[in-house]
Amino acid sequence: MYMVGTVVIKWGGGLITYKDELCKPNLEVIRSLAEICSKTDKKLVIVHGAGSFGHLKAKNFRLAEGRVEGLQQDHAVVEVRQDMLELNHLVVTSLKSRGLDVRSFPPHEWAEGTGPFFSGDLPLHSGVTVVYGDVVEDQSCGFGILSGDDLMVRYATEIPDVVRVIFAVHGVDGILSVPPDKAGPNDLIKVWSPGMEFEGEHASEIDVTGGIGLKAARGAMIAQHGIEVTLVNGENYERLYNAIEGKSVIGTRIIAGNS
Ligand code: IPE
């Protein structure tokens, strides 16, 4: 069989939800991303983020810290998992409505531990595989937040035939050298490697995972395996499509550097 190769794509949570309104999906973006993904003949693994379906409650109940004595967190663990299933359902439904053969694998059912070295065998479907950032069990902390960016590392480096990796993000054209609200076209870093300074969206008051810095770091881990990694503005659908097809686009190419 002729292999066209697999592309692993992250749909950032800030892209597919309205980040500061609890559990509010951006259906138009989800629909458009699904349409783009239906146009390629590449095999796809889609990893989606949480945005307002994950970060707000996770932050309130300090879920990223694991079990915290004196806090009633159990209900929040259940709720965030349910909220994520709901967002995942929207993603899967919209991909299926484009005729794609999709299967989703909720990480709390198969992954344990957080960070890129979490344990669990990566589930893979013969069609489009979908996974997402989730609240997972953790041996030492009870539970924790497994970021989609960590899932990206493992999928990109452990499944066969990965030809490239794309992080589709909200609000920026790539990694910037100045804060996003001050950036012009010349402030886009076209090629980024670890050690280079950059400015990220500062959302630590909302985010329980690492924002653009985590994507950059995880992207570099992936690039170390010789895989092409690009971070693009996910609201520019033409760019995203071209990136999937391997054409050069406006965005940031992440390389491993030689450190
Ligand atoms: C976070 O996953 C998961 C939860 C908060 C439950 P990500 O780190 O992949 O999410 P985004 O892309 O930042 O929203």
PDB file of C-alpha atoms and ligand atoms in Angstrom:
ATOM      1  CA  MET A   1       0.000   0.000   0.000  1.00  0.00           C
ATOM      2  CA  TYR A   2       1.196   3.521  -0.777  1.00  0.00           C
ATOM      3  CA  MET A   3       1.617   5.417   2.430  1.00  0.00           C
ATOM      4  CA  VAL A   4       0.775   9.106   2.333  1.00  0.00           C
ATOM      5  CA  GLY A   5       2.048   9.562   5.867  1.00  0.00           C
ATOM      6  CA  THR A   6       0.495  10.731   9.091  1.00  0.00           C
ATOM      7  CA  VAL A   7       0.175  14.314  10.258  1.00  0.00           C
ATOM      8  CA  VAL A   8      -0.291  14.946  13.981  1.00  0.00           C
ATOM      9  CA  ILE A   9      -2.211  18.172  14.646  1.00  0.00           C
ATOM     10  CA  LYS A  10      -3.029  20.017  17.841  1.00  0.00           C
ATOM     11  CA  TRP A  11      -6.207  22.046  17.864  1.00  0.00           C
ATOM     12  CA  GLY A  12      -5.431  24.479  20.666  1.00  0.00           C
ATOM     13  CA  GLY A  13      -8.102  24.902  23.315  1.00  0.00           C
ATOM     14  CA  GLY A  14      -8.007  28.672  22.869  1.00  0.00           C
ATOM     15  CA  LEU A  15      -8.816  28.111  19.206  1.00  0.00           C
ATOM     16  CA  ILE A  16     -11.857  25.851  19.581  1.00  0.00           C
ATOM     17  CA  THR A  17     -13.409  27.520  22.655  1.00  0.00           C
ATOM     18  CA  TYR A  18     -13.958  31.000  24.019  1.00  0.00           C
ATOM     19  CA  LYS A  19     -11.307  30.841  26.674  1.00  0.00           C
ATOM     20  CA  ASP A  20     -12.832  32.968  29.380  1.00  0.00           C
ATOM     21  CA  GLU A  21     -16.453  31.830  29.133  1.00  0.00           C
ATOM     22  CA  LEU A  22     -17.055  28.538  30.909  1.00  0.00           C
ATOM     23  CA  CYS A  23     -17.643  25.664  28.481  1.00  0.00           C
ATOM     24  CA  LYS A  24     -18.330  27.863  25.460  1.00  0.00           C
ATOM     25  CA  PRO A  25     -17.246  26.188  22.220  1.00  0.00           C
ATOM     26  CA  ASN A  26     -16.329  28.108  19.082  1.00  0.00           C
ATOM     27  CA  LEU A  27     -18.492  26.024  16.767  1.00  0.00           C
ATOM     28  CA  GLU A  28     -17.577  27.969  13.688  1.00  0.00           C
ATOM     29  CA  VAL A  29     -13.878  27.292  14.190  1.00  0.00           C
ATOM     30  CA  ILE A  30     -14.522  23.619  15.027  1.00  0.00           C
ATOM     31  CA  ARG A  31     -16.577  23.262  11.849  1.00  0.00           C
ATOM     32  CA  SER A  32     -13.928  24.945   9.715  1.00  0.00           C
ATOM     33  CA  LEU A  33     -11.085  22.893  11.171  1.00  0.00           C
ATOM     34  CA  ALA A  34     -13.076  19.723  10.496  1.00  0.00           C
ATOM     35  CA  GLU A  35     -13.610  20.825   6.917  1.00  0.00           C
ATOM     36  CA  ILE A  36      -9.889  21.472   6.408  1.00  0.00           C
ATOM     37  CA  CYS A  37      -9.073  18.082   7.893  1.00  0.00           C
ATOM     38  CA  SER A  38     -11.500  16.379   5.520  1.00  0.00           C
ATOM     39  CA  LYS A  39      -9.708  17.814   2.489  1.00  0.00           C
ATOM     40  CA  THR A  40      -6.368  16.083   2.946  1.00  0.00           C
ATOM     41  CA  ASP A  41      -5.460  12.529   2.020  1.00  0.00           C
ATOM     42  CA  LYS A  42      -2.964  12.415   4.890  1.00  0.00           C
ATOM     43  CA  LYS A  43      -3.755  10.144   7.784  1.00  0.00           C
ATOM     44  CA  LEU A  44      -4.524  12.328  10.798  1.00  0.00           C
ATOM     45  CA  VAL A  45      -4.084  12.217  14.520  1.00  0.00           C
ATOM     46  CA  ILE A  46      -5.939  15.164  16.071  1.00  0.00           C
ATOM     47  CA  VAL A  47      -5.115  16.194  19.619  1.00  0.00           C
ATOM     48  CA  HIS A  48      -7.381  18.888  20.972  1.00  0.00           C
ATOM     49  CA  GLY A  49      -6.975  21.178  23.928  1.00  0.00           C
ATOM     50  CA  ALA A  50      -9.426  22.194  26.611  1.00  0.00           C
ATOM     51  CA  GLY A  51      -9.771  25.967  26.649  1.00  0.00           C
ATOM     52  CA  SER A  52     -12.762  26.955  28.793  1.00  0.00           C
ATOM     53  CA  PHE A  53     -13.930  23.303  29.070  1.00  0.00           C
ATOM     54  CA  GLY A  54     -10.894  22.478  31.182  1.00  0.00           C
ATOM     55  CA  HIS A  55      -8.773  25.269  32.521  1.00  0.00           C
ATOM     56  CA  LEU A  56     -11.315  27.283  34.494  1.00  0.00           C
ATOM     57  CA  LYS A  57     -12.595  24.506  36.764  1.00  0.00           C
ATOM     58  CA  ALA A  58      -9.180  22.847  36.905  1.00  0.00           C
ATOM     59  CA  LYS A  59      -7.741  26.127  38.125  1.00  0.00           C
ATOM     60  CA  ASN A  60     -10.468  26.716  40.725  1.00  0.00           C
ATOM     61  CA  PHE A  61     -10.021  23.264  42.218  1.00  0.00           C
ATOM     62  CA  ARG A  62      -6.228  23.140  41.748  1.00  0.00           C
ATOM     63  CA  LEU A  63      -6.453  19.900  39.777  1.00  0.00           C
ATOM     64  CA  ALA A  64      -3.015  20.309  38.172  1.00  0.00           C
ATOM     65  CA  GLU A  65      -1.469  19.970  41.635  1.00  0.00           C
ATOM     66  CA  GLY A  66      -3.087  16.597  42.185  1.00  0.00           C
ATOM     67  CA  ARG A  67      -4.843  15.847  45.435  1.00  0.00           C
ATOM     68  CA  VAL A  68      -4.602  18.785  47.828  1.00  0.00           C
ATOM     69  CA  GLU A  69      -5.444  18.068  51.426  1.00  0.00           C
ATOM     70  CA  GLY A  70      -8.559  19.819  52.707  1.00  0.00           C
ATOM     71  CA  LEU A  71      -9.962  20.520  49.236  1.00  0.00           C
ATOM     72  CA  GLN A  72     -13.055  18.790  47.885  1.00  0.00           C
ATOM     73  CA  GLN A  73     -11.749  18.009  44.418  1.00  0.00           C
ATOM     74  CA  ASP A  74     -13.490  14.750  43.496  1.00  0.00           C
ATOM     75  CA  HIS A  75     -16.539  16.391  42.047  1.00  0.00           C
ATOM     76  CA  ALA A  76     -14.389  18.754  39.960  1.00  0.00           C
ATOM     77  CA  VAL A  77     -12.394  15.800  38.568  1.00  0.00           C
ATOM     78  CA  VAL A  78     -15.637  14.172  37.422  1.00  0.00           C
ATOM     79  CA  GLU A  79     -17.006  17.435  36.059  1.00  0.00           C
ATOM     80  CA  VAL A  80     -13.912  18.397  34.055  1.00  0.00           C
ATOM     81  CA  ARG A  81     -13.812  14.897  32.560  1.00  0.00           C
ATOM     82  CA  GLN A  82     -17.468  15.273  31.579  1.00  0.00           C
ATOM     83  CA  ASP A  83     -16.929  18.758  30.177  1.00  0.00           C
ATOM     84  CA  MET A  84     -14.015  17.457  28.112  1.00  0.00           C
ATOM     85  CA  LEU A  85     -16.143  14.567  26.822  1.00  0.00           C
ATOM     86  CA  GLU A  86     -18.698  17.145  25.738  1.00  0.00           C
ATOM     87  CA  LEU A  87     -16.108  19.241  23.858  1.00  0.00           C
ATOM     88  CA  ASN A  88     -14.664  16.064  22.381  1.00  0.00           C
ATOM     89  CA  HIS A  89     -18.133  15.064  21.203  1.00  0.00           C
ATOM     90  CA  LEU A  90     -18.467  18.363  19.329  1.00  0.00           C
ATOM     91  CA  VAL A  91     -15.086  17.809  17.668  1.00  0.00           C
ATOM     92  CA  VAL A  92     -15.835  14.195  16.723  1.00  0.00           C
ATOM     93  CA  THR A  93     -19.341  14.988  15.460  1.00  0.00           C
ATOM     94  CA  SER A  94     -18.088  17.751  13.262  1.00  0.00           C
ATOM     95  CA  LEU A  95     -15.339  15.542  11.777  1.00  0.00           C
ATOM     96  CA  LYS A  96     -17.852  12.731  11.184  1.00  0.00           C
ATOM     97  CA  SER A  97     -20.266  15.096   9.481  1.00  0.00           C
ATOM     98  CA  ARG A  98     -17.495  15.689   6.929  1.00  0.00           C
ATOM     99  CA  GLY A  99     -17.525  11.993   6.163  1.00  0.00           C
ATOM    100  CA  LEU A 100     -14.392  11.103   8.099  1.00  0.00           C
ATOM    101  CA  ASP A 101     -13.968   7.735   9.821  1.00  0.00           C
ATOM    102  CA  VAL A 102     -13.175   8.984  13.334  1.00  0.00           C
ATOM    103  CA  ARG A 103     -12.485   7.350  16.674  1.00  0.00           C
ATOM    104  CA  SER A 104     -11.825   9.119  19.908  1.00  0.00           C
ATOM    105  CA  PHE A 105      -9.928   7.715  22.883  1.00  0.00           C
ATOM    106  CA  PRO A 106     -10.503   9.634  26.143  1.00  0.00           C
ATOM    107  CA  PRO A 107      -7.096   9.736  27.874  1.00  0.00           C
ATOM    108  CA  HIS A 108      -8.512   9.175  31.393  1.00  0.00           C
ATOM    109  CA  GLU A 109      -9.418   5.667  30.158  1.00  0.00           C
ATOM    110  CA  TRP A 110      -5.941   4.678  28.984  1.00  0.00           C
ATOM    111  CA  ALA A 111      -3.243   7.112  30.171  1.00  0.00           C
ATOM    112  CA  GLU A 112      -1.764   7.526  33.621  1.00  0.00           C
ATOM    113  CA  GLY A 113       0.576  10.216  34.879  1.00  0.00           C
ATOM    114  CA  THR A 114       1.335  13.662  33.464  1.00  0.00           C
ATOM    115  CA  GLY A 115       4.078  15.201  31.350  1.00  0.00           C
ATOM    116  CA  PRO A 116       5.550  13.697  28.172  1.00  0.00           C
ATOM    117  CA  PHE A 117       6.554  10.458  29.891  1.00  0.00           C
ATOM    118  CA  PHE A 118       3.051   9.466  31.025  1.00  0.00           C
ATOM    119  CA  SER A 119       2.306   5.754  30.838  1.00  0.00           C
ATOM    120  CA  GLY A 120      -0.189   3.978  28.621  1.00  0.00           C
ATOM    121  CA  ASP A 121      -0.141   2.476  25.136  1.00  0.00           C
ATOM    122  CA  LEU A 122      -1.209   5.024  22.548  1.00  0.00           C
ATOM    123  CA  PRO A 123      -4.509   3.997  20.974  1.00  0.00           C
ATOM    124  CA  LEU A 124      -4.613   4.378  17.212  1.00  0.00           C
ATOM    125  CA  HIS A 125      -7.506   4.098  14.775  1.00  0.00           C
ATOM    126  CA  SER A 126      -7.167   3.193  11.110  1.00  0.00           C
ATOM    127  CA  GLY A 127      -9.028   6.398  10.208  1.00  0.00           C
ATOM    128  CA  VAL A 128      -8.737   9.670  12.110  1.00  0.00           C
ATOM    129  CA  THR A 129      -7.573   9.256  15.721  1.00  0.00           C
ATOM    130  CA  VAL A 130      -8.744  11.886  18.225  1.00  0.00           C
ATOM    131  CA  VAL A 131      -7.380  12.417  21.749  1.00  0.00           C
ATOM    132  CA  TYR A 132      -7.295  15.438  24.041  1.00  0.00           C
ATOM    133  CA  GLY A 133      -5.886  17.048  27.175  1.00  0.00           C
ATOM    134  CA  ASP A 134      -7.636  15.428  30.155  1.00  0.00           C
ATOM    135  CA  VAL A 135      -7.661  14.771  33.896  1.00  0.00           C
ATOM    136  CA  VAL A 136      -5.863  11.451  34.321  1.00  0.00           C
ATOM    137  CA  GLU A 137      -4.927   9.254  37.251  1.00  0.00           C
ATOM    138  CA  ASP A 138      -1.498   9.730  38.714  1.00  0.00           C
ATOM    139  CA  GLN A 139       0.253   7.263  41.016  1.00  0.00           C
ATOM    140  CA  SER A 140       1.907   9.817  43.246  1.00  0.00           C
ATOM    141  CA  CYS A 141      -0.574  12.741  43.133  1.00  0.00           C
ATOM    142  CA  GLY A 142      -3.872  10.855  42.790  1.00  0.00           C
ATOM    143  CA  PHE A 143      -4.704  12.669  39.565  1.00  0.00           C
ATOM    144  CA  GLY A 144      -3.303  15.395  37.356  1.00  0.00           C
ATOM    145  CA  ILE A 145      -3.719  17.273  34.096  1.00  0.00           C
ATOM    146  CA  LEU A 146      -2.273  15.585  31.038  1.00  0.00           C
ATOM    147  CA  SER A 147      -1.816  18.307  28.428  1.00  0.00           C
ATOM    148  CA  GLY A 148      -2.550  17.695  24.783  1.00  0.00           C
ATOM    149  CA  ASP A 149       0.952  19.039  24.132  1.00  0.00           C
ATOM    150  CA  ASP A 150       2.381  16.026  25.961  1.00  0.00           C
ATOM    151  CA  LEU A 151       0.149  13.706  23.951  1.00  0.00           C
ATOM    152  CA  MET A 152       1.582  15.416  20.849  1.00  0.00           C
ATOM    153  CA  VAL A 153       5.124  14.386  21.792  1.00  0.00           C
ATOM    154  CA  ARG A 154       4.195  10.764  22.246  1.00  0.00           C
ATOM    155  CA  TYR A 155       2.010  10.442  19.152  1.00  0.00           C
ATOM    156  CA  ALA A 156       4.533  12.275  16.983  1.00  0.00           C
ATOM    157  CA  THR A 157       7.437  10.100  18.068  1.00  0.00           C
ATOM    158  CA  GLU A 158       5.869   6.681  18.686  1.00  0.00           C
ATOM    159  CA  ILE A 159       3.393   5.961  15.922  1.00  0.00           C
ATOM    160  CA  PRO A 160       4.594   4.968  12.449  1.00  0.00           C
ATOM    161  CA  ASP A 161       4.937   7.200   9.382  1.00  0.00           C
ATOM    162  CA  VAL A 162       4.596  10.619  10.984  1.00  0.00           C
ATOM    163  CA  VAL A 163       5.611  13.114   8.307  1.00  0.00           C
ATOM    164  CA  ARG A 164       4.969  16.339  10.174  1.00  0.00           C
ATOM    165  CA  VAL A 165       3.466  17.925  13.245  1.00  0.00           C
ATOM    166  CA  ILE A 166       1.364  21.073  13.445  1.00  0.00           C
ATOM    167  CA  PHE A 167       0.308  23.154  16.427  1.00  0.00           C
ATOM    168  CA  ALA A 168      -2.688  25.278  15.399  1.00  0.00           C
ATOM    169  CA  VAL A 169      -3.123  28.139  17.844  1.00  0.00           C
ATOM    170  CA  HIS A 170      -5.409  31.076  18.476  1.00  0.00           C
ATOM    171  CA  GLY A 171      -4.651  34.746  18.005  1.00  0.00           C
ATOM    172  CA  VAL A 172      -1.050  34.691  16.806  1.00  0.00           C
ATOM    173  CA  ASP A 173       0.724  33.813  13.550  1.00  0.00           C
ATOM    174  CA  GLY A 174       3.390  31.856  15.411  1.00  0.00           C
ATOM    175  CA  ILE A 175       5.916  32.430  18.158  1.00  0.00           C
ATOM    176  CA  LEU A 176       6.504  36.162  18.591  1.00  0.00           C
ATOM    177  CA  SER A 177       9.498  38.143  19.818  1.00  0.00           C
ATOM    178  CA  VAL A 178       7.315  40.813  21.438  1.00  0.00           C
ATOM    179  CA  PRO A 179       3.945  40.622  23.264  1.00  0.00           C
ATOM    180  CA  PRO A 180       1.096  39.764  20.834  1.00  0.00           C
ATOM    181  CA  ASP A 181      -0.681  43.108  21.258  1.00  0.00           C
ATOM    182  CA  LYS A 182       2.482  44.966  20.201  1.00  0.00           C
ATOM    183  CA  ALA A 183       3.518  42.628  17.383  1.00  0.00           C
ATOM    184  CA  GLY A 184       3.803  43.526  13.726  1.00  0.00           C
ATOM    185  CA  PRO A 185       4.697  41.200  10.839  1.00  0.00           C
ATOM    186  CA  ASN A 186       8.426  41.523  11.586  1.00  0.00           C
ATOM    187  CA  ASP A 187       8.024  40.223  15.108  1.00  0.00           C
ATOM    188  CA  LEU A 188       7.130  36.717  14.015  1.00  0.00           C
ATOM    189  CA  ILE A 189       9.953  34.284  14.756  1.00  0.00           C
ATOM    190  CA  LYS A 190      10.167  32.188  11.584  1.00  0.00           C
ATOM    191  CA  VAL A 191      12.488  29.560  12.995  1.00  0.00           C
ATOM    192  CA  TRP A 192      12.592  28.948  16.734  1.00  0.00           C
ATOM    193  CA  SER A 193      14.892  26.697  18.709  1.00  0.00           C
ATOM    194  CA  PRO A 194      15.256  26.175  22.454  1.00  0.00           C
ATOM    195  CA  GLY A 195      17.145  28.989  24.136  1.00  0.00           C
ATOM    196  CA  MET A 196      15.702  31.691  21.906  1.00  0.00           C
ATOM    197  CA  GLU A 197      13.693  34.272  23.763  1.00  0.00           C
ATOM    198  CA  PHE A 198      10.062  34.823  22.892  1.00  0.00           C
ATOM    199  CA  GLU A 199       6.917  36.355  24.284  1.00  0.00           C
ATOM    200  CA  GLY A 200       3.861  34.263  25.009  1.00  0.00           C
ATOM    201  CA  GLU A 201       0.306  35.057  25.713  1.00  0.00           C
ATOM    202  CA  HIS A 202       0.392  35.457  29.500  1.00  0.00           C
ATOM    203  CA  ALA A 203      -2.591  33.546  30.684  1.00  0.00           C
ATOM    204  CA  SER A 204      -1.267  31.800  33.758  1.00  0.00           C
ATOM    205  CA  GLU A 205      -4.251  33.153  35.675  1.00  0.00           C
ATOM    206  CA  ILE A 206      -6.438  30.990  33.388  1.00  0.00           C
ATOM    207  CA  ASP A 207      -4.194  28.200  32.108  1.00  0.00           C
ATOM    208  CA  VAL A 208      -3.300  25.190  34.183  1.00  0.00           C
ATOM    209  CA  THR A 209      -0.920  23.914  31.512  1.00  0.00           C
ATOM    210  CA  GLY A 210       1.868  25.783  29.798  1.00  0.00           C
ATOM    211  CA  GLY A 211       0.521  28.048  27.041  1.00  0.00           C
ATOM    212  CA  ILE A 212       2.719  28.742  24.041  1.00  0.00           C
ATOM    213  CA  GLY A 213       5.920  28.024  26.004  1.00  0.00           C
ATOM    214  CA  LEU A 214       4.860  24.411  26.500  1.00  0.00           C
ATOM    215  CA  LYS A 215       4.054  24.065  22.799  1.00  0.00           C
ATOM    216  CA  ALA A 216       7.495  25.454  21.899  1.00  0.00           C
ATOM    217  CA  ALA A 217       9.266  23.111  24.315  1.00  0.00           C
ATOM    218  CA  ARG A 218       7.265  20.057  23.252  1.00  0.00           C
ATOM    219  CA  GLY A 219       7.671  21.003  19.607  1.00  0.00           C
ATOM    220  CA  ALA A 220      11.443  21.020  20.063  1.00  0.00           C
ATOM    221  CA  MET A 221      11.327  17.574  21.689  1.00  0.00           C
ATOM    222  CA  ILE A 222       9.500  16.321  18.605  1.00  0.00           C
ATOM    223  CA  ALA A 223      11.894  18.078  16.197  1.00  0.00           C
ATOM    224  CA  GLN A 224      14.755  16.264  17.909  1.00  0.00           C
ATOM    225  CA  HIS A 225      13.432  13.094  16.268  1.00  0.00           C
ATOM    226  CA  GLY A 226      13.884  14.659  12.837  1.00  0.00           C
ATOM    227  CA  ILE A 227      10.199  15.466  12.437  1.00  0.00           C
ATOM    228  CA  GLU A 228       9.089  18.762  10.929  1.00  0.00           C
ATOM    229  CA  VAL A 229       7.181  20.892  13.455  1.00  0.00           C
ATOM    230  CA  THR A 230       5.231  24.054  12.608  1.00  0.00           C
ATOM    231  CA  LEU A 231       3.150  26.362  14.774  1.00  0.00           C
ATOM    232  CA  VAL A 232       0.490  28.225  12.785  1.00  0.00           C
ATOM    233  CA  ASN A 233      -2.449  30.535  13.275  1.00  0.00           C
ATOM    234  CA  GLY A 234      -5.360  28.081  13.334  1.00  0.00           C
ATOM    235  CA  GLU A 235      -7.848  30.717  12.238  1.00  0.00           C
ATOM    236  CA  ASN A 236      -6.136  31.032   8.884  1.00  0.00           C
ATOM    237  CA  TYR A 237      -7.601  27.948   7.249  1.00  0.00           C
ATOM    238  CA  GLU A 238      -5.613  28.201   4.029  1.00  0.00           C
ATOM    239  CA  ARG A 239      -2.361  28.278   5.971  1.00  0.00           C
ATOM    240  CA  LEU A 240      -3.457  25.345   8.068  1.00  0.00           C
ATOM    241  CA  TYR A 241      -4.347  23.319   4.985  1.00  0.00           C
ATOM    242  CA  ASN A 242      -1.060  24.160   3.283  1.00  0.00           C
ATOM    243  CA  ALA A 243       0.826  23.283   6.454  1.00  0.00           C
ATOM    244  CA  ILE A 244      -0.863  19.860   6.536  1.00  0.00           C
ATOM    245  CA  GLU A 245       0.180  19.344   2.925  1.00  0.00           C
ATOM    246  CA  GLY A 246       3.756  20.281   3.778  1.00  0.00           C
ATOM    247  CA  LYS A 247       3.893  23.579   1.931  1.00  0.00           C
ATOM    248  CA  SER A 248       5.801  26.415   3.456  1.00  0.00           C
ATOM    249  CA  VAL A 249       3.477  28.825   5.267  1.00  0.00           C
ATOM    250  CA  ILE A 250       3.568  31.896   7.479  1.00  0.00           C
ATOM    251  CA  GLY A 251       4.166  30.536  10.961  1.00  0.00           C
ATOM    252  CA  THR A 252       7.008  29.339  13.156  1.00  0.00           C
ATOM    253  CA  ARG A 253       9.107  26.328  12.281  1.00  0.00           C
ATOM    254  CA  ILE A 254      10.351  24.765  15.503  1.00  0.00           C
ATOM    255  CA  ILE A 255      13.742  23.089  15.314  1.00  0.00           C
ATOM    256  CA  ALA A 256      15.680  21.157  17.918  1.00  0.00           C
ATOM    257  CA  GLY A 257      18.787  23.339  17.934  1.00  0.00           C
ATOM    258  CA  ASN A 258      22.084  21.644  18.695  1.00  0.00           C
ATOM    259  CA  SER A 259      22.090  21.773  22.461  1.00  0.00           C
TER     260      SER A 259
HETATM  261  C1  IPE B   1      -5.530  20.833  29.168  1.00  0.00           C
HETATM  262  O1  IPE B   1      -5.096  20.384  27.941  1.00  0.00           O
HETATM  263  C2  IPE B   1      -6.517  19.812  29.741  1.00  0.00           C
HETATM  264  C3  IPE B   1      -7.368  20.294  30.852  1.00  0.00           C
HETATM  265  C4  IPE B   1      -7.279  21.458  31.442  1.00  0.00           C
HETATM  266  C5  IPE B   1      -8.393  19.358  31.326  1.00  0.00           C
HETATM  267  P1  IPE B   1      -4.234  21.308  26.954  1.00  0.00           P
HETATM  268  O2  IPE B   1      -3.032  21.830  27.673  1.00  0.00           O
HETATM  269  O3  IPE B   1      -3.950  20.479  25.757  1.00  0.00           O
HETATM  270  O4  IPE B   1      -5.270  22.453  26.626  1.00  0.00           O
HETATM  271  P2  IPE B   1      -5.165  23.866  25.880  1.00  0.00           P
HETATM  272  O5  IPE B   1      -4.833  23.634  24.449  1.00  0.00           O
HETATM  273  O6  IPE B   1      -4.090  24.657  26.592  1.00  0.00           O
HETATM  274  O7  IPE B   1      -6.528  24.447  26.080  1.00  0.00           O
END
